[in-house]
CSV table of C-alpha atoms in Angstrom, one decimal:
chain,number,residue,atom,x,y,z
A,1,MET,CA,109.5,110.2,111.3
A,2,PRO,CA,111.6,108.7,113.7
A,3,ILE,CA,114.8,108.8,115.3
A,4,ARG,CA,116.8,111.8,116.1
A,5,GLY,CA,117.1,115.2,114.7
A,6,HIS,CA,120.6,115.3,115.8
A,7,SER,CA,120.6,112.6,113.3
A,8,LEU,CA,117.9,111.3,111.3
A,9,HIS,CA,114.8,112.4,112.9
A,10,HIS,CA,113.0,115.6,112.9
A,11,ALA,CA,109.3,116.0,113.6
A,12,LYS,CA,107.1,118.5,112.3
A,13,LYS,CA,103.5,119.3,112.6
A,14,SER,CA,101.8,119.4,109.2
A,15,ALA,CA,99.0,121.7,108.5
A,16,SER,CA,97.3,119.0,106.5
A,17,HIS,CA,97.1,116.6,109.4
A,18,SER,CA,95.0,118.0,112.2
A,19,SER,CA,92.5,117.4,114.9
A,20,SER,CA,90.4,114.9,116.7
A,21,CYS,CA,89.2,111.4,117.7
A,22,SER,CA,88.2,109.3,120.6
A,23,THR,CA,87.9,105.5,120.8
A,24,SER,CA,84.6,104.0,121.9
A,25,LEU,CA,83.9,100.4,122.8
A,26,LEU,CA,80.7,98.9,121.6
A,27,PHE,CA,78.9,96.8,124.2
A,28,ILE,CA,77.1,94.1,122.4
A,29,SER,CA,76.3,90.5,122.8
A,30,LEU,CA,79.2,88.1,123.6
A,31,LEU,CA,78.8,86.5,120.2
A,32,CYS,CA,79.1,89.8,118.4
A,33,LEU,CA,82.0,90.9,120.6
A,34,ALA,CA,83.8,87.6,119.8
A,35,SER,CA,83.2,88.2,116.1
A,36,LEU,CA,84.7,91.7,116.3
A,37,PHE,CA,87.8,90.4,118.0
A,38,LEU,CA,88.2,87.9,115.2
A,39,VAL,CA,87.8,90.7,112.6
A,40,TYR,CA,90.3,92.8,114.5
A,41,SER,CA,92.9,90.0,114.5
A,42,LEU,CA,92.4,89.6,110.8
A,43,PHE,CA,92.9,93.3,110.2
A,44,LYS,CA,96.1,93.3,112.3
A,45,SER,CA,97.5,90.5,110.2
A,46,SER,CA,97.2,92.8,107.2
A,47,VAL,CA,100.3,94.7,108.2
A,48,SER,CA,102.6,92.7,105.9
A,49,PRO,CA,104.8,93.4,102.9
A,50,HIS,CA,102.2,92.1,100.4
A,51,ASN,CA,98.8,92.9,101.8
A,52,HIS,CA,97.3,96.4,102.0
A,53,GLN,CA,93.7,95.4,102.6
A,54,ASN,CA,91.5,97.2,105.1
A,55,LEU,CA,88.2,95.8,106.3
A,56,GLN,CA,85.2,97.9,105.4
A,57,PHE,CA,82.4,98.4,107.9
A,58,LYS,CA,78.9,99.9,107.6
A,59,ARG,CA,76.4,100.6,110.4
A,60,SER,CA,73.3,98.4,110.5
A,61,ASP,CA,70.0,100.3,110.1
A,62,SER,CA,68.2,98.1,112.6
A,63,SER,CA,70.7,97.8,115.5
A,64,GLY,CA,73.5,100.2,114.8
A,65,THR,CA,76.0,97.4,115.1
A,66,PRO,CA,79.0,97.6,112.8
A,67,ILE,CA,78.7,94.9,110.1
A,68,LEU,CA,81.7,93.7,108.1
A,69,VAL,CA,81.1,94.4,104.4
A,70,GLU,CA,84.3,93.0,102.7
A,71,PRO,CA,88.0,93.5,102.6
A,72,CYS,CA,89.1,96.3,100.4
A,73,ASP,CA,92.6,96.8,98.9
A,74,TYR,CA,92.6,100.6,98.6
A,75,SER,CA,96.0,100.5,96.8
A,76,ASP,CA,94.6,98.6,93.9
A,77,GLY,CA,92.5,100.8,91.6
A,78,MET,CA,92.6,103.6,89.0
A,79,TRP,CA,92.2,107.3,88.6
A,80,ILE,CA,88.8,108.4,87.2
A,81,TYR,CA,88.3,111.8,85.7
A,82,ASP,CA,85.3,113.7,87.1
A,83,PRO,CA,84.8,117.0,85.2
A,84,SER,CA,82.1,118.1,87.6
A,85,VAL,CA,84.6,118.7,90.4
A,86,ARG,CA,85.2,122.4,91.0
A,87,SER,CA,88.2,123.8,92.8
A,88,ALA,CA,88.1,126.9,95.0
A,89,PRO,CA,90.1,129.8,93.4
A,90,TYR,CA,93.4,129.2,95.1
A,91,ASP,CA,95.1,132.3,93.7
A,92,HIS,CA,98.0,134.3,95.1
A,93,THR,CA,95.9,135.5,98.0
A,94,CYS,CA,95.9,132.0,99.5
A,95,LYS,CA,98.8,132.3,102.0
A,96,GLU,CA,98.2,128.9,103.5
A,97,ILE,CA,99.7,127.2,100.5
A,98,PHE,CA,103.4,127.6,99.8
A,99,LYS,CA,103.6,129.5,96.5
A,100,GLY,CA,105.8,126.9,94.9
A,101,TRP,CA,103.2,124.2,95.3
A,102,ASN,CA,100.1,126.4,94.5
A,103,CYS,CA,99.8,125.2,90.9
A,104,ILE,CA,96.5,127.1,90.4
A,105,ALA,CA,98.1,130.4,91.4
A,106,SER,CA,101.2,129.7,89.3
A,107,ASN,CA,99.1,129.0,86.3
A,108,LYS,CA,100.3,125.4,85.7
A,109,SER,CA,98.5,124.4,82.5
A,110,ASN,CA,96.6,121.5,84.2
A,111,GLY,CA,96.4,123.1,87.7
A,112,LEU,CA,92.6,123.1,87.7
A,113,ASP,CA,92.4,119.5,86.4
A,114,ILE,CA,94.6,117.9,89.0
A,115,ILE,CA,91.8,117.5,91.6
A,116,LYS,CA,89.3,116.3,89.1
A,117,TRP,CA,91.0,112.9,89.1
A,118,HIS,CA,89.4,110.7,91.8
A,119,TRP,CA,91.0,107.4,93.0
A,120,LYS,CA,88.6,104.4,92.6
A,121,PRO,CA,89.7,101.2,94.3
A,122,LYS,CA,88.5,98.0,92.7
A,123,GLY,CA,85.4,96.6,94.3
A,124,CYS,CA,84.9,99.4,96.8
A,125,ASP,CA,84.7,103.2,97.2
A,126,LEU,CA,87.0,105.7,98.8
A,127,PRO,CA,84.8,108.5,100.2
A,128,ARG,CA,85.9,112.1,99.9
A,129,PHE,CA,87.1,113.8,103.1
A,130,ASP,CA,84.3,115.6,104.9
A,131,PRO,CA,86.1,118.0,107.3
A,132,VAL,CA,83.0,118.9,109.3
A,133,ARG,CA,82.1,115.3,109.9
A,134,PHE,CA,85.7,114.5,110.8
A,135,LEU,CA,86.0,117.3,113.3
A,136,GLU,CA,82.7,116.3,114.9
A,137,ARG,CA,83.5,112.6,115.0
A,138,PHE,CA,87.1,113.0,116.3
A,139,ARG,CA,86.5,115.8,118.7
A,140,ASN,CA,89.1,116.3,121.5
A,141,THR,CA,91.7,114.2,119.7
A,142,ASN,CA,95.3,115.2,119.2
A,143,VAL,CA,96.8,114.3,115.8
A,144,GLU,CA,100.4,114.8,114.8
A,145,ALA,CA,102.4,114.0,111.6
A,146,CYS,CA,106.1,113.1,112.2
A,147,PHE,CA,108.8,112.8,109.6
A,148,THR,CA,112.5,112.1,109.5
A,149,PRO,CA,114.8,114.1,107.4
A,150,ILE,CA,118.6,113.8,107.9
A,151,SER,CA,119.7,117.0,109.4
A,152,CYS,CA,123.0,116.9,111.3
A,153,ARG,CA,126.2,117.7,109.5
A,154,TRP,CA,129.3,116.0,110.8
A,155,SER,CA,132.8,117.3,110.3
A,156,ALA,CA,136.1,115.8,111.3
A,157,ASP,CA,137.6,116.8,114.7
A,158,ALA,CA,141.0,118.4,114.5
A,159,ASN,CA,142.1,116.2,117.4
A,160,GLY,CA,141.2,113.1,115.6
A,161,GLY,CA,138.9,110.2,116.4
A,162,THR,CA,137.6,106.8,115.2
A,163,LEU,CA,136.1,108.1,112.0
A,164,GLU,CA,139.0,110.5,111.4
A,165,SER,CA,141.4,107.7,111.6
A,166,LEU,CA,139.6,105.9,108.8
A,167,GLY,CA,139.9,108.9,106.6
A,168,TYR,CA,136.5,110.5,107.0
A,169,LYS,CA,136.5,114.3,106.8
A,170,GLU,CA,132.8,115.1,106.7
A,171,GLY,CA,129.4,113.5,106.4
A,172,PHE,CA,125.9,113.3,108.0
A,173,ARG,CA,125.6,111.9,111.5
A,174,VAL,CA,122.6,109.6,112.0
A,175,ASP,CA,122.0,108.5,115.6
A,176,VAL,CA,119.8,105.5,115.0
A,177,ASP,CA,118.6,105.1,118.6
A,178,ILE,CA,118.0,108.7,119.8
A,179,PRO,CA,114.5,110.2,119.0
A,180,ASP,CA,114.6,113.8,118.2
A,181,GLY,CA,113.4,116.2,120.8
A,182,THR,CA,110.8,117.7,118.5
A,183,TRP,CA,108.7,114.5,118.5
A,184,ALA,CA,110.1,112.3,121.3
A,185,GLU,CA,107.1,113.1,123.6
A,186,ALA,CA,104.5,112.9,120.9
A,187,PRO,CA,103.6,109.2,121.5
A,188,SER,CA,102.6,109.9,125.1
A,189,PHE,CA,100.6,113.0,124.2
A,190,HIS,CA,98.9,112.4,120.9
A,191,ASP,CA,96.0,110.1,120.2
A,192,ILE,CA,96.9,109.6,116.6
A,193,LEU,CA,100.3,109.6,115.0
A,194,ILE,CA,101.3,109.4,111.4
A,195,PHE,CA,105.0,108.6,110.6
A,196,ASN,CA,106.9,108.6,107.4
A,197,THR,CA,110.5,108.5,106.4
A,198,GLY,CA,112.0,110.9,103.9
A,199,HIS,CA,113.6,110.7,100.5
A,200,TRP,CA,117.3,110.4,99.7
A,201,TRP,CA,118.2,107.1,101.3
A,202,TRP,CA,119.8,106.0,98.0
A,203,ALA,CA,120.7,109.5,96.7
A,204,PRO,CA,124.4,110.0,95.9
A,205,SER,CA,123.5,113.6,94.8
A,206,LYS,CA,122.7,114.3,98.5
A,207,PHE,CA,124.8,111.8,100.4
A,208,ASP,CA,127.8,110.9,98.3
A,209,PRO,CA,129.3,107.7,99.8
A,210,VAL,CA,132.8,109.2,99.7
A,211,LYS,CA,132.5,113.0,100.0
A,212,SER,CA,129.4,113.2,102.3
A,213,PRO,CA,128.4,109.8,103.5
A,214,MET,CA,125.8,108.9,106.1
A,215,LEU,CA,127.6,108.0,109.3
A,216,PHE,CA,125.5,105.9,111.7
A,217,PHE,CA,125.9,106.2,115.4
A,218,GLU,CA,124.5,103.9,118.2
A,219,ASN,CA,124.9,104.5,121.9
A,220,GLY,CA,126.8,107.6,121.0
A,221,LEU,CA,129.5,105.7,119.1
A,222,PRO,CA,130.1,105.4,115.3
A,223,LEU,CA,129.2,102.0,113.9
A,224,ILE,CA,132.4,100.7,112.3
A,225,PRO,CA,132.8,99.6,109.6
A,226,ALA,CA,130.5,102.4,108.2
A,227,LEU,CA,127.1,101.0,107.3
A,228,PRO,CA,125.5,101.4,103.9
A,229,PRO,CA,122.3,103.4,103.9
A,230,HIS,CA,119.9,100.4,103.6
A,231,VAL,CA,121.4,98.7,106.7
A,232,GLY,CA,121.3,102.0,108.6
A,233,LEU,CA,117.6,102.5,107.6
A,234,ASP,CA,116.8,99.0,109.1
A,235,LEU,CA,118.4,100.1,112.4
A,236,VAL,CA,116.6,103.4,112.4
A,237,LEU,CA,113.2,101.7,111.8
A,238,LYS,CA,113.9,99.0,114.4
A,239,HIS,CA,114.7,101.6,117.2
A,240,MET,CA,111.9,104.0,116.1
A,241,ILE,CA,109.1,101.4,116.1
A,242,SER,CA,110.2,100.0,119.4
A,243,PHE,CA,110.4,103.4,121.0
A,244,VAL,CA,106.9,104.5,119.8
A,245,GLU,CA,105.3,101.2,120.8
A,246,ARG,CA,106.7,101.6,124.3
A,247,ARG,CA,105.7,105.2,124.7
A,248,MET,CA,102.4,105.4,122.9
A,249,ARG,CA,99.5,106.3,125.2
A,250,THR,CA,96.8,103.7,125.9
A,251,GLY,CA,94.3,103.5,123.0
A,252,GLY,CA,96.6,105.5,120.7
A,253,ILE,CA,96.5,104.8,116.9
A,254,LYS,CA,99.8,104.7,115.0
A,255,PHE,CA,100.1,104.9,111.2
A,256,PHE,CA,103.2,104.6,109.1
A,257,ARG,CA,102.8,106.2,105.7
A,258,THR,CA,104.6,104.6,102.8
A,259,GLN,CA,106.9,106.5,100.4
A,260,SER,CA,105.8,109.4,98.4
A,261,PRO,CA,107.1,108.8,94.8
A,262,ARG,CA,109.1,111.2,92.8
A,263,HIS,CA,108.6,111.3,89.0
A,264,PHE,CA,111.9,112.5,87.4
A,265,GLU,CA,112.4,111.4,83.8
A,266,GLY,CA,115.6,111.8,81.8
A,267,GLY,CA,117.7,112.1,84.9
A,268,ASP,CA,117.5,113.2,88.6
A,269,TRP,CA,116.6,116.7,89.8
A,270,ASP,CA,120.2,118.0,89.3
A,271,GLN,CA,120.6,116.2,85.9
A,272,GLY,CA,117.8,117.9,83.9
A,273,GLY,CA,115.1,115.5,85.0
A,274,PHE,CA,111.6,116.5,84.1
A,275,CYS,CA,107.9,115.7,84.7
A,276,GLN,CA,105.6,117.4,82.2
A,277,HIS,CA,102.7,115.0,82.0
A,278,LEU,CA,99.2,116.5,81.9
A,279,GLN,CA,97.4,113.3,82.8
A,280,PRO,CA,98.0,110.3,85.1
A,281,LEU,CA,100.4,107.7,83.8
A,282,LEU,CA,99.4,104.4,82.3
A,283,PRO,CA,100.2,101.2,84.2
A,284,GLU,CA,103.1,100.4,81.8
A,285,GLN,CA,104.5,103.8,82.3
A,286,VAL,CA,104.4,103.4,86.0
A,287,GLU,CA,106.4,100.2,85.9
A,288,GLU,CA,108.9,101.8,83.5
A,289,LEU,CA,109.6,104.5,86.1
A,290,PHE,CA,109.5,102.5,89.3
A,291,SER,CA,110.3,98.9,88.6
A,292,LEU,CA,113.1,97.5,90.7
A,293,GLU,CA,114.4,95.6,87.7
A,294,ASN,CA,114.9,98.9,85.8
A,295,ASN,CA,116.8,100.5,88.7
A,296,GLY,CA,115.8,103.9,87.5
A,297,THR,CA,116.0,107.4,89.0
A,298,ASN,CA,112.8,106.9,91.1
A,299,VAL,CA,113.5,103.3,92.3
A,300,GLU,CA,114.1,104.5,95.9
A,301,THR,CA,110.4,104.6,96.6
A,302,ARG,CA,109.9,100.8,96.3
A,303,LEU,CA,113.2,100.0,97.9
A,304,VAL,CA,112.4,102.0,101.0
A,305,ASN,CA,109.0,100.4,101.2
A,306,GLN,CA,110.5,96.9,101.2
A,307,HIS,CA,112.4,97.8,104.3
A,308,LEU,CA,109.4,99.5,105.8
A,309,TYR,CA,107.1,96.5,105.4
A,310,LYS,CA,109.7,94.2,106.9
A,311,ALA,CA,110.3,96.4,109.9
A,312,LEU,CA,106.5,96.8,110.6
A,313,GLN,CA,105.8,93.1,110.6
A,314,GLY,CA,104.5,92.0,114.0
A,315,SER,CA,104.0,95.6,115.1
A,316,ASP,CA,100.6,97.3,115.8
A,317,PHE,CA,101.2,100.1,113.3
A,318,HIS,CA,98.6,100.6,110.6
A,319,ILE,CA,100.1,101.1,107.1
A,320,LEU,CA,98.9,104.1,105.2
A,321,GLU,CA,99.6,102.8,101.6
A,322,ILE,CA,99.8,105.9,99.4
A,323,THR,CA,102.6,104.8,97.1
A,324,ARG,CA,100.7,102.8,94.5
A,325,MET,CA,98.0,105.4,93.8
A,326,SER,CA,100.6,108.2,93.8
A,327,GLU,CA,102.9,106.5,91.3
A,328,PHE,CA,100.4,107.2,88.6
A,329,ARG,CA,100.3,111.0,89.3
A,330,ALA,CA,103.3,112.3,87.4
A,331,ASP,CA,101.0,115.1,86.3
A,332,ALA,CA,100.4,116.4,89.8
A,333,HIS,CA,103.8,117.9,90.6
A,334,PRO,CA,104.6,121.6,90.2
A,335,SER,CA,107.1,120.8,87.4
A,336,THR,CA,108.2,124.0,85.7
A,337,ALA,CA,105.6,126.0,87.6
A,338,GLY,CA,107.4,125.5,90.9
A,339,GLY,CA,109.5,128.5,90.6
A,340,LYS,CA,112.8,126.6,90.6
A,341,LYS,CA,115.6,126.4,88.0
A,342,HIS,CA,114.7,122.8,87.6
A,343,ASP,CA,111.5,120.8,87.3
A,344,ASP,CA,110.0,120.0,90.7
A,345,CYS,CA,109.0,116.4,90.4
A,346,MET,CA,109.1,115.6,94.1
A,347,HIS,CA,106.7,117.9,95.9
A,348,TRP,CA,103.0,117.9,95.1
A,349,CYS,CA,100.6,120.5,93.8
A,350,LEU,CA,98.1,121.7,96.4
A,351,PRO,CA,95.3,121.0,96.2
A,352,GLY,CA,96.0,117.7,94.6
A,353,THR,CA,97.1,114.1,95.2
A,354,THR,CA,97.7,114.6,98.9
A,355,ASP,CA,94.0,115.4,99.3
A,356,THR,CA,93.4,111.8,98.3
A,357,TRP,CA,95.9,110.7,101.0
A,358,ASN,CA,93.6,112.5,103.5
A,359,ASP,CA,90.6,110.6,102.1
A,360,LEU,CA,92.4,107.3,102.7
A,361,PHE,CA,93.6,108.3,106.1
A,362,ILE,CA,90.1,109.3,107.3
A,363,THR,CA,88.6,106.1,105.8
A,364,HIS,CA,91.2,104.0,107.7
A,365,LEU,CA,90.3,105.9,110.9
A,366,ASN,CA,86.6,105.3,110.5
A,367,ASN,CA,87.2,101.6,109.9
A,368,ILE,CA,89.4,101.3,113.0
A,369,LYS,CA,86.8,103.2,115.1
A,370,PHE,CA,84.2,100.6,114.0
A,371,GLN,CA,86.5,97.7,114.8
A,372,ASN,CA,87.0,99.0,118.3
């Protein structure tokens, strides 16, 4: 997602996020128009740390006018097993899927069952993605997914400097206020943008606070004293959100996707952690893994989301809340079938849970289109 590849922000087009949309205004009576503006304002207020509701619309048979059905909290629901779902034979000939994530080709024991679980929100439905209808409806629309890994290694200068004088020898430079060149122009070009921020904000195995810390820079200068990761994250989000809102093309739609959860049990990825479930977790198992009170291996997911919700308050970003539904899916990672020396409990099997993210994304787009 956001802010500088020289630092924290890389952008990358994702094959799973593609193609099209245009926003149309519905010319109806003044009364109906006023009602739609009211509905829109209610929807915008849903961007808050505790409310993931999205207004559902359906088209009236008589007039074709969008009619509000009821608010729907898509994050509150359960996974329902549907044995009738059939998967295409994604074997080794499917080059579009990275082999480490192709759980059908790698013969993961539940590889064919993963997509048979369908997310059912309470009190409403989440339609499955119809690619043909999507391409027709959002024709001539540019869509891009942007993400923010930390990518710039910093090493001490032999001639010395501010950080060197404080004893730092190496680390990871994060320019909080400089968007990476790979996505900096995206807001002015694309109609729909989907942002997310990566893992590892609280990961000593990746960014040891002593041996390889994150070193945050602003206006080209190191921030002294060195900031802890959570403070640096707040700065990154602040600058990124402001930059995108200033540069976004008129009528553009902006999403921020919440954290994708990891499911390591018994330790982190480099400590023998594993994820060998064959079915979605029970609610109590989810809380055991992700509760902030337990402060376990996977707690970063909810910690980052707290900062994300706070940063997005008052913005016109739409939240794509995929965390809650995904927390149940410890069964949907490559695990031992990922071809690594350790269990892969971070990436997702394809096809799998991320297809439900697409269902949610398209549903949000359709609702937004009706509101406009």
